Amino acid sequence: MDETRRGTWNSTEASESYDWTFTTPYGGTVASTSGRAVPEWRETEKRIDRTMLTARDPILLYDELTLYESELDDNGVAHLGLKVRVMPKCWFVLLRYWLRVDGVLIRLRETRFFCDVTDTDASGAPRVVRETQHREETWESLRARGAPCEPKQFPDADQAASVLLAAGGPVDVVFHELAFPPAA
């Protein structure tokens, strides 16, 4: 290889790994504070307390943030957004990626984080639960189950989620609980 070309960008490698739908596997980052060991996610039977989320408690903080969005060159929509809600007894975060490629597929990846601040482990650390759901359907499979298959019926992530849920297609769901290492 010519020495002047060593370390240059290989466009073939980049094009093979490029995902034009901007799909992300990201499910959150765990970091350490004050020099403690980094907590880790462990599979759990614990679930998000949806009753607590629907309680009429005051919402102390709510925010929505679009992290990125693309119209995929007029072929659909890709959107990654974040919603945060803090209540007196709990907090909740939803990271939602949704994709609609018109005439091809609908994809929904949701990661939910929930913490009941009154529920702690033996060390006194709060219990944080992460729920990850992946749903993906082709237009063809939705049509076969009698679900709507027009782009206008999927204008946003909420509508896509309700149609995918009603269609009863496959969904991968995994639950994790944040495990804090013992204090030194």
PDB file of C-alpha atoms in Angstrom:
ATOM      1  CA  MET A   1       0.000   0.000   0.000  1.00  0.00           C
ATOM      2  CA  ASP A   2       1.187   3.479  -0.805  1.00  0.00           C
ATOM      3  CA  GLU A   3       2.305   5.162   2.455  1.00  0.00           C
ATOM      4  CA  THR A   4       0.377   8.325   1.585  1.00  0.00           C
ATOM      5  CA  ARG A   5      -2.899   6.345   1.639  1.00  0.00           C
ATOM      6  CA  ARG A   6      -2.376   4.443   4.915  1.00  0.00           C
ATOM      7  CA  GLY A   7      -5.144   5.219   7.380  1.00  0.00           C
ATOM      8  CA  THR A   8      -7.430   6.841   4.826  1.00  0.00           C
ATOM      9  CA  TRP A   9     -11.152   6.295   4.821  1.00  0.00           C
ATOM     10  CA  ASN A  10     -12.332   3.115   3.107  1.00  0.00           C
ATOM     11  CA  SER A  11     -15.652   4.035   1.477  1.00  0.00           C
ATOM     12  CA  THR A  12     -16.537   0.370   0.867  1.00  0.00           C
ATOM     13  CA  GLU A  13     -16.377  -0.451   4.598  1.00  0.00           C
ATOM     14  CA  ALA A  14     -18.387   2.640   5.502  1.00  0.00           C
ATOM     15  CA  SER A  15     -21.141   1.950   2.971  1.00  0.00           C
ATOM     16  CA  GLU A  16     -21.542  -1.651   4.193  1.00  0.00           C
ATOM     17  CA  SER A  17     -22.133  -0.514   7.787  1.00  0.00           C
ATOM     18  CA  TYR A  18     -24.218   2.578   6.985  1.00  0.00           C
ATOM     19  CA  ASP A  19     -27.837   2.393   8.168  1.00  0.00           C
ATOM     20  CA  TRP A  20     -29.867   4.965   6.250  1.00  0.00           C
ATOM     21  CA  THR A  21     -32.807   4.472   8.677  1.00  0.00           C
ATOM     22  CA  PHE A  22     -30.721   5.790  11.604  1.00  0.00           C
ATOM     23  CA  THR A  23     -31.826   2.845  13.795  1.00  0.00           C
ATOM     24  CA  THR A  24     -30.063   2.903  17.142  1.00  0.00           C
ATOM     25  CA  PRO A  25     -29.415   0.061  19.582  1.00  0.00           C
ATOM     26  CA  TYR A  26     -28.771   2.620  22.342  1.00  0.00           C
ATOM     27  CA  GLY A  27     -30.497   1.791  25.612  1.00  0.00           C
ATOM     28  CA  GLY A  28     -28.820   4.130  28.056  1.00  0.00           C
ATOM     29  CA  THR A  29     -25.459   4.613  29.726  1.00  0.00           C
ATOM     30  CA  VAL A  30     -24.555   3.877  33.325  1.00  0.00           C
ATOM     31  CA  ALA A  31     -21.759   5.916  34.869  1.00  0.00           C
ATOM     32  CA  SER A  32     -20.093   6.007  38.240  1.00  0.00           C
ATOM     33  CA  THR A  33     -20.179   8.977  40.561  1.00  0.00           C
ATOM     34  CA  SER A  34     -17.802   9.950  43.328  1.00  0.00           C
ATOM     35  CA  GLY A  35     -15.274   7.237  42.488  1.00  0.00           C
ATOM     36  CA  ARG A  36     -17.622   4.312  43.224  1.00  0.00           C
ATOM     37  CA  ALA A  37     -17.715   1.176  41.100  1.00  0.00           C
ATOM     38  CA  VAL A  38     -20.003   1.367  38.071  1.00  0.00           C
ATOM     39  CA  PRO A  39     -23.471  -0.162  38.570  1.00  0.00           C
ATOM     40  CA  GLU A  40     -24.556  -2.804  36.064  1.00  0.00           C
ATOM     41  CA  TRP A  41     -27.828  -3.984  34.553  1.00  0.00           C
ATOM     42  CA  ARG A  42     -29.048  -7.457  35.568  1.00  0.00           C
ATOM     43  CA  GLU A  43     -32.098  -9.271  34.223  1.00  0.00           C
ATOM     44  CA  THR A  44     -34.985  -9.176  36.671  1.00  0.00           C
ATOM     45  CA  GLU A  45     -38.565 -10.238  37.239  1.00  0.00           C
ATOM     46  CA  LYS A  46     -39.306  -6.744  38.593  1.00  0.00           C
ATOM     47  CA  ARG A  47     -41.622  -4.626  36.425  1.00  0.00           C
ATOM     48  CA  ILE A  48     -42.428  -0.954  36.051  1.00  0.00           C
ATOM     49  CA  ASP A  49     -45.206   0.049  38.440  1.00  0.00           C
ATOM     50  CA  ARG A  50     -47.699   1.475  35.957  1.00  0.00           C
ATOM     51  CA  THR A  51     -50.225   2.098  38.749  1.00  0.00           C
ATOM     52  CA  MET A  52     -47.785   4.534  40.301  1.00  0.00           C
ATOM     53  CA  LEU A  53     -47.336   6.257  36.928  1.00  0.00           C
ATOM     54  CA  THR A  54     -51.078   6.722  36.459  1.00  0.00           C
ATOM     55  CA  ALA A  55     -51.659   8.053  39.992  1.00  0.00           C
ATOM     56  CA  ARG A  56     -52.997  11.600  40.261  1.00  0.00           C
ATOM     57  CA  ASP A  57     -49.827  12.771  42.022  1.00  0.00           C
ATOM     58  CA  PRO A  58     -48.519  16.157  40.891  1.00  0.00           C
ATOM     59  CA  ILE A  59     -45.985  16.152  38.079  1.00  0.00           C
ATOM     60  CA  LEU A  60     -42.972  18.058  39.341  1.00  0.00           C
ATOM     61  CA  LEU A  61     -41.118  18.006  36.020  1.00  0.00           C
ATOM     62  CA  TYR A  62     -42.062  16.965  32.513  1.00  0.00           C
ATOM     63  CA  ASP A  63     -40.112  17.464  29.330  1.00  0.00           C
ATOM     64  CA  GLU A  64     -39.921  16.095  25.801  1.00  0.00           C
ATOM     65  CA  LEU A  65     -36.891  16.309  23.568  1.00  0.00           C
ATOM     66  CA  THR A  66     -36.402  15.299  19.944  1.00  0.00           C
ATOM     67  CA  LEU A  67     -32.870  13.955  19.620  1.00  0.00           C
ATOM     68  CA  TYR A  68     -33.045  13.517  15.853  1.00  0.00           C
ATOM     69  CA  GLU A  69     -35.575  13.213  13.079  1.00  0.00           C
ATOM     70  CA  SER A  70     -35.418  12.510   9.350  1.00  0.00           C
ATOM     71  CA  GLU A  71     -38.010  12.223   6.597  1.00  0.00           C
ATOM     72  CA  LEU A  72     -35.774   9.644   4.894  1.00  0.00           C
ATOM     73  CA  ASP A  73     -35.795  11.555   1.609  1.00  0.00           C
ATOM     74  CA  ASP A  74     -39.629  11.483   1.554  1.00  0.00           C
ATOM     75  CA  ASN A  75     -39.687   7.696   2.055  1.00  0.00           C
ATOM     76  CA  GLY A  76     -41.040   7.777   5.622  1.00  0.00           C
ATOM     77  CA  VAL A  77     -39.924   8.973   9.040  1.00  0.00           C
ATOM     78  CA  ALA A  78     -37.183   8.140  11.531  1.00  0.00           C
ATOM     79  CA  HIS A  79     -37.472   9.787  14.943  1.00  0.00           C
ATOM     80  CA  LEU A  80     -35.622   9.429  18.245  1.00  0.00           C
ATOM     81  CA  GLY A  81     -37.164  11.220  21.200  1.00  0.00           C
ATOM     82  CA  LEU A  82     -36.913  11.370  24.954  1.00  0.00           C
ATOM     83  CA  LYS A  83     -39.652  12.010  27.538  1.00  0.00           C
ATOM     84  CA  VAL A  84     -38.944  12.647  31.223  1.00  0.00           C
ATOM     85  CA  ARG A  85     -41.459  12.807  34.069  1.00  0.00           C
ATOM     86  CA  VAL A  86     -40.731  13.319  37.772  1.00  0.00           C
ATOM     87  CA  MET A  87     -43.404  12.845  40.441  1.00  0.00           C
ATOM     88  CA  PRO A  88     -43.069  12.986  44.256  1.00  0.00           C
ATOM     89  CA  LYS A  89     -42.675   9.195  44.597  1.00  0.00           C
ATOM     90  CA  CYS A  90     -41.105   8.178  41.284  1.00  0.00           C
ATOM     91  CA  TRP A  91     -39.456   9.214  38.051  1.00  0.00           C
ATOM     92  CA  PHE A  92     -39.854   7.841  34.536  1.00  0.00           C
ATOM     93  CA  VAL A  93     -37.873   8.216  31.308  1.00  0.00           C
ATOM     94  CA  LEU A  94     -38.910   6.979  27.858  1.00  0.00           C
ATOM     95  CA  LEU A  95     -36.378   6.779  25.027  1.00  0.00           C
ATOM     96  CA  ARG A  96     -38.338   5.986  21.865  1.00  0.00           C
ATOM     97  CA  TYR A  97     -37.078   5.358  18.347  1.00  0.00           C
ATOM     98  CA  TRP A  98     -39.657   4.819  15.658  1.00  0.00           C
ATOM     99  CA  LEU A  99     -39.284   4.240  11.969  1.00  0.00           C
ATOM    100  CA  ARG A 100     -41.788   4.167   9.154  1.00  0.00           C
ATOM    101  CA  VAL A 101     -40.438   3.215   5.739  1.00  0.00           C
ATOM    102  CA  ASP A 102     -43.485   3.694   3.524  1.00  0.00           C
ATOM    103  CA  GLY A 103     -44.670   0.444   1.971  1.00  0.00           C
ATOM    104  CA  VAL A 104     -41.879  -1.537   3.651  1.00  0.00           C
ATOM    105  CA  LEU A 105     -41.878  -1.607   7.468  1.00  0.00           C
ATOM    106  CA  ILE A 106     -42.638  -0.034  10.837  1.00  0.00           C
ATOM    107  CA  ARG A 107     -40.069  -0.326  13.649  1.00  0.00           C
ATOM    108  CA  LEU A 108     -40.468   0.750  17.249  1.00  0.00           C
ATOM    109  CA  ARG A 109     -37.722   0.532  19.878  1.00  0.00           C
ATOM    110  CA  GLU A 110     -38.620   1.752  23.334  1.00  0.00           C
ATOM    111  CA  THR A 111     -36.498   1.860  26.459  1.00  0.00           C
ATOM    112  CA  ARG A 112     -38.243   2.846  29.674  1.00  0.00           C
ATOM    113  CA  PHE A 113     -36.500   3.659  32.950  1.00  0.00           C
ATOM    114  CA  PHE A 114     -38.494   3.759  36.179  1.00  0.00           C
ATOM    115  CA  CYS A 115     -37.550   4.426  39.790  1.00  0.00           C
ATOM    116  CA  ASP A 116     -39.859   4.263  42.801  1.00  0.00           C
ATOM    117  CA  VAL A 117     -37.857   6.457  45.184  1.00  0.00           C
ATOM    118  CA  THR A 118     -39.429   4.738  48.204  1.00  0.00           C
ATOM    119  CA  ASP A 119     -38.157   1.300  47.090  1.00  0.00           C
ATOM    120  CA  THR A 120     -34.475   0.727  47.907  1.00  0.00           C
ATOM    121  CA  ASP A 121     -32.190  -2.286  47.970  1.00  0.00           C
ATOM    122  CA  ALA A 122     -30.324  -3.574  51.049  1.00  0.00           C
ATOM    123  CA  SER A 123     -27.641  -0.897  50.668  1.00  0.00           C
ATOM    124  CA  GLY A 124     -30.229   1.895  50.506  1.00  0.00           C
ATOM    125  CA  ALA A 125     -29.721   2.500  46.774  1.00  0.00           C
ATOM    126  CA  PRO A 126     -32.869   3.180  44.751  1.00  0.00           C
ATOM    127  CA  ARG A 127     -34.177   0.383  42.531  1.00  0.00           C
ATOM    128  CA  VAL A 128     -34.139   1.409  38.884  1.00  0.00           C
ATOM    129  CA  VAL A 129     -35.926  -0.815  36.372  1.00  0.00           C
ATOM    130  CA  ARG A 130     -35.241  -0.728  32.631  1.00  0.00           C
ATOM    131  CA  GLU A 131     -37.780  -2.161  30.198  1.00  0.00           C
ATOM    132  CA  THR A 132     -36.714  -2.591  26.586  1.00  0.00           C
ATOM    133  CA  GLN A 133     -39.235  -3.383  23.845  1.00  0.00           C
ATOM    134  CA  HIS A 134     -38.524  -3.970  20.175  1.00  0.00           C
ATOM    135  CA  ARG A 135     -41.349  -4.291  17.668  1.00  0.00           C
ATOM    136  CA  GLU A 136     -41.002  -4.516  13.930  1.00  0.00           C
ATOM    137  CA  GLU A 137     -43.599  -5.322  11.295  1.00  0.00           C
ATOM    138  CA  THR A 138     -43.581  -5.311   7.535  1.00  0.00           C
ATOM    139  CA  TRP A 139     -46.507  -3.643   5.795  1.00  0.00           C
ATOM    140  CA  GLU A 140     -47.264  -7.053   4.319  1.00  0.00           C
ATOM    141  CA  SER A 141     -47.570  -8.768   7.726  1.00  0.00           C
ATOM    142  CA  LEU A 142     -49.720  -5.917   9.086  1.00  0.00           C
ATOM    143  CA  ARG A 143     -52.004  -6.163   6.060  1.00  0.00           C
ATOM    144  CA  ALA A 144     -52.291  -9.958   6.531  1.00  0.00           C
ATOM    145  CA  ARG A 145     -53.579  -9.383  10.092  1.00  0.00           C
ATOM    146  CA  GLY A 146     -56.059  -6.711   8.970  1.00  0.00           C
ATOM    147  CA  ALA A 147     -54.137  -3.749  10.401  1.00  0.00           C
ATOM    148  CA  PRO A 148     -54.060  -0.371   8.623  1.00  0.00           C
ATOM    149  CA  CYS A 149     -51.307  -0.015   6.054  1.00  0.00           C
ATOM    150  CA  GLU A 150     -51.394   3.603   4.941  1.00  0.00           C
ATOM    151  CA  PRO A 151     -48.605   6.004   5.960  1.00  0.00           C
ATOM    152  CA  LYS A 152     -51.173   8.586   7.138  1.00  0.00           C
ATOM    153  CA  GLN A 153     -52.297   6.080   9.798  1.00  0.00           C
ATOM    154  CA  PHE A 154     -48.791   6.205  11.306  1.00  0.00           C
ATOM    155  CA  PRO A 155     -48.167   9.963  11.679  1.00  0.00           C
ATOM    156  CA  ASP A 156     -46.181   9.638  14.912  1.00  0.00           C
ATOM    157  CA  ALA A 157     -44.685   7.181  17.398  1.00  0.00           C
ATOM    158  CA  ASP A 158     -47.811   7.081  19.594  1.00  0.00           C
ATOM    159  CA  GLN A 159     -50.014   6.027  16.666  1.00  0.00           C
ATOM    160  CA  ALA A 160     -47.423   3.503  15.486  1.00  0.00           C
ATOM    161  CA  ALA A 161     -47.233   2.025  18.997  1.00  0.00           C
ATOM    162  CA  SER A 162     -51.015   1.678  19.310  1.00  0.00           C
ATOM    163  CA  VAL A 163     -51.382   0.044  15.870  1.00  0.00           C
ATOM    164  CA  LEU A 164     -48.490  -2.360  16.480  1.00  0.00           C
ATOM    165  CA  LEU A 165     -49.932  -3.271  19.883  1.00  0.00           C
ATOM    166  CA  ALA A 166     -53.440  -3.798  18.463  1.00  0.00           C
ATOM    167  CA  ALA A 167     -52.069  -5.852  15.559  1.00  0.00           C
ATOM    168  CA  GLY A 168     -50.671  -8.328  18.084  1.00  0.00           C
ATOM    169  CA  GLY A 169     -47.416  -8.952  16.259  1.00  0.00           C
ATOM    170  CA  PRO A 170     -44.156 -10.157  17.750  1.00  0.00           C
ATOM    171  CA  VAL A 171     -42.472  -8.098  20.446  1.00  0.00           C
ATOM    172  CA  ASP A 172     -39.199  -8.627  22.280  1.00  0.00           C
ATOM    173  CA  VAL A 173     -39.381  -7.391  25.886  1.00  0.00           C
ATOM    174  CA  VAL A 174     -36.520  -7.535  28.393  1.00  0.00           C
ATOM    175  CA  PHE A 175     -36.448  -6.212  31.962  1.00  0.00           C
ATOM    176  CA  HIS A 176     -33.299  -5.223  33.851  1.00  0.00           C
ATOM    177  CA  GLU A 177     -32.667  -3.812  37.296  1.00  0.00           C
ATOM    178  CA  LEU A 178     -29.727  -1.587  38.082  1.00  0.00           C
ATOM    179  CA  ALA A 179     -27.434  -3.388  40.525  1.00  0.00           C
ATOM    180  CA  PHE A 180     -25.194  -1.160  42.605  1.00  0.00           C
ATOM    181  CA  PRO A 181     -21.940  -2.712  43.820  1.00  0.00           C
ATOM    182  CA  PRO A 182     -21.435  -2.724  47.594  1.00  0.00           C
ATOM    183  CA  ALA A 183     -19.837   0.420  48.996  1.00  0.00           C
ATOM    184  CA  ALA A 184     -16.155   0.024  49.795  1.00  0.00           C
TER     185      ALA A 184
END
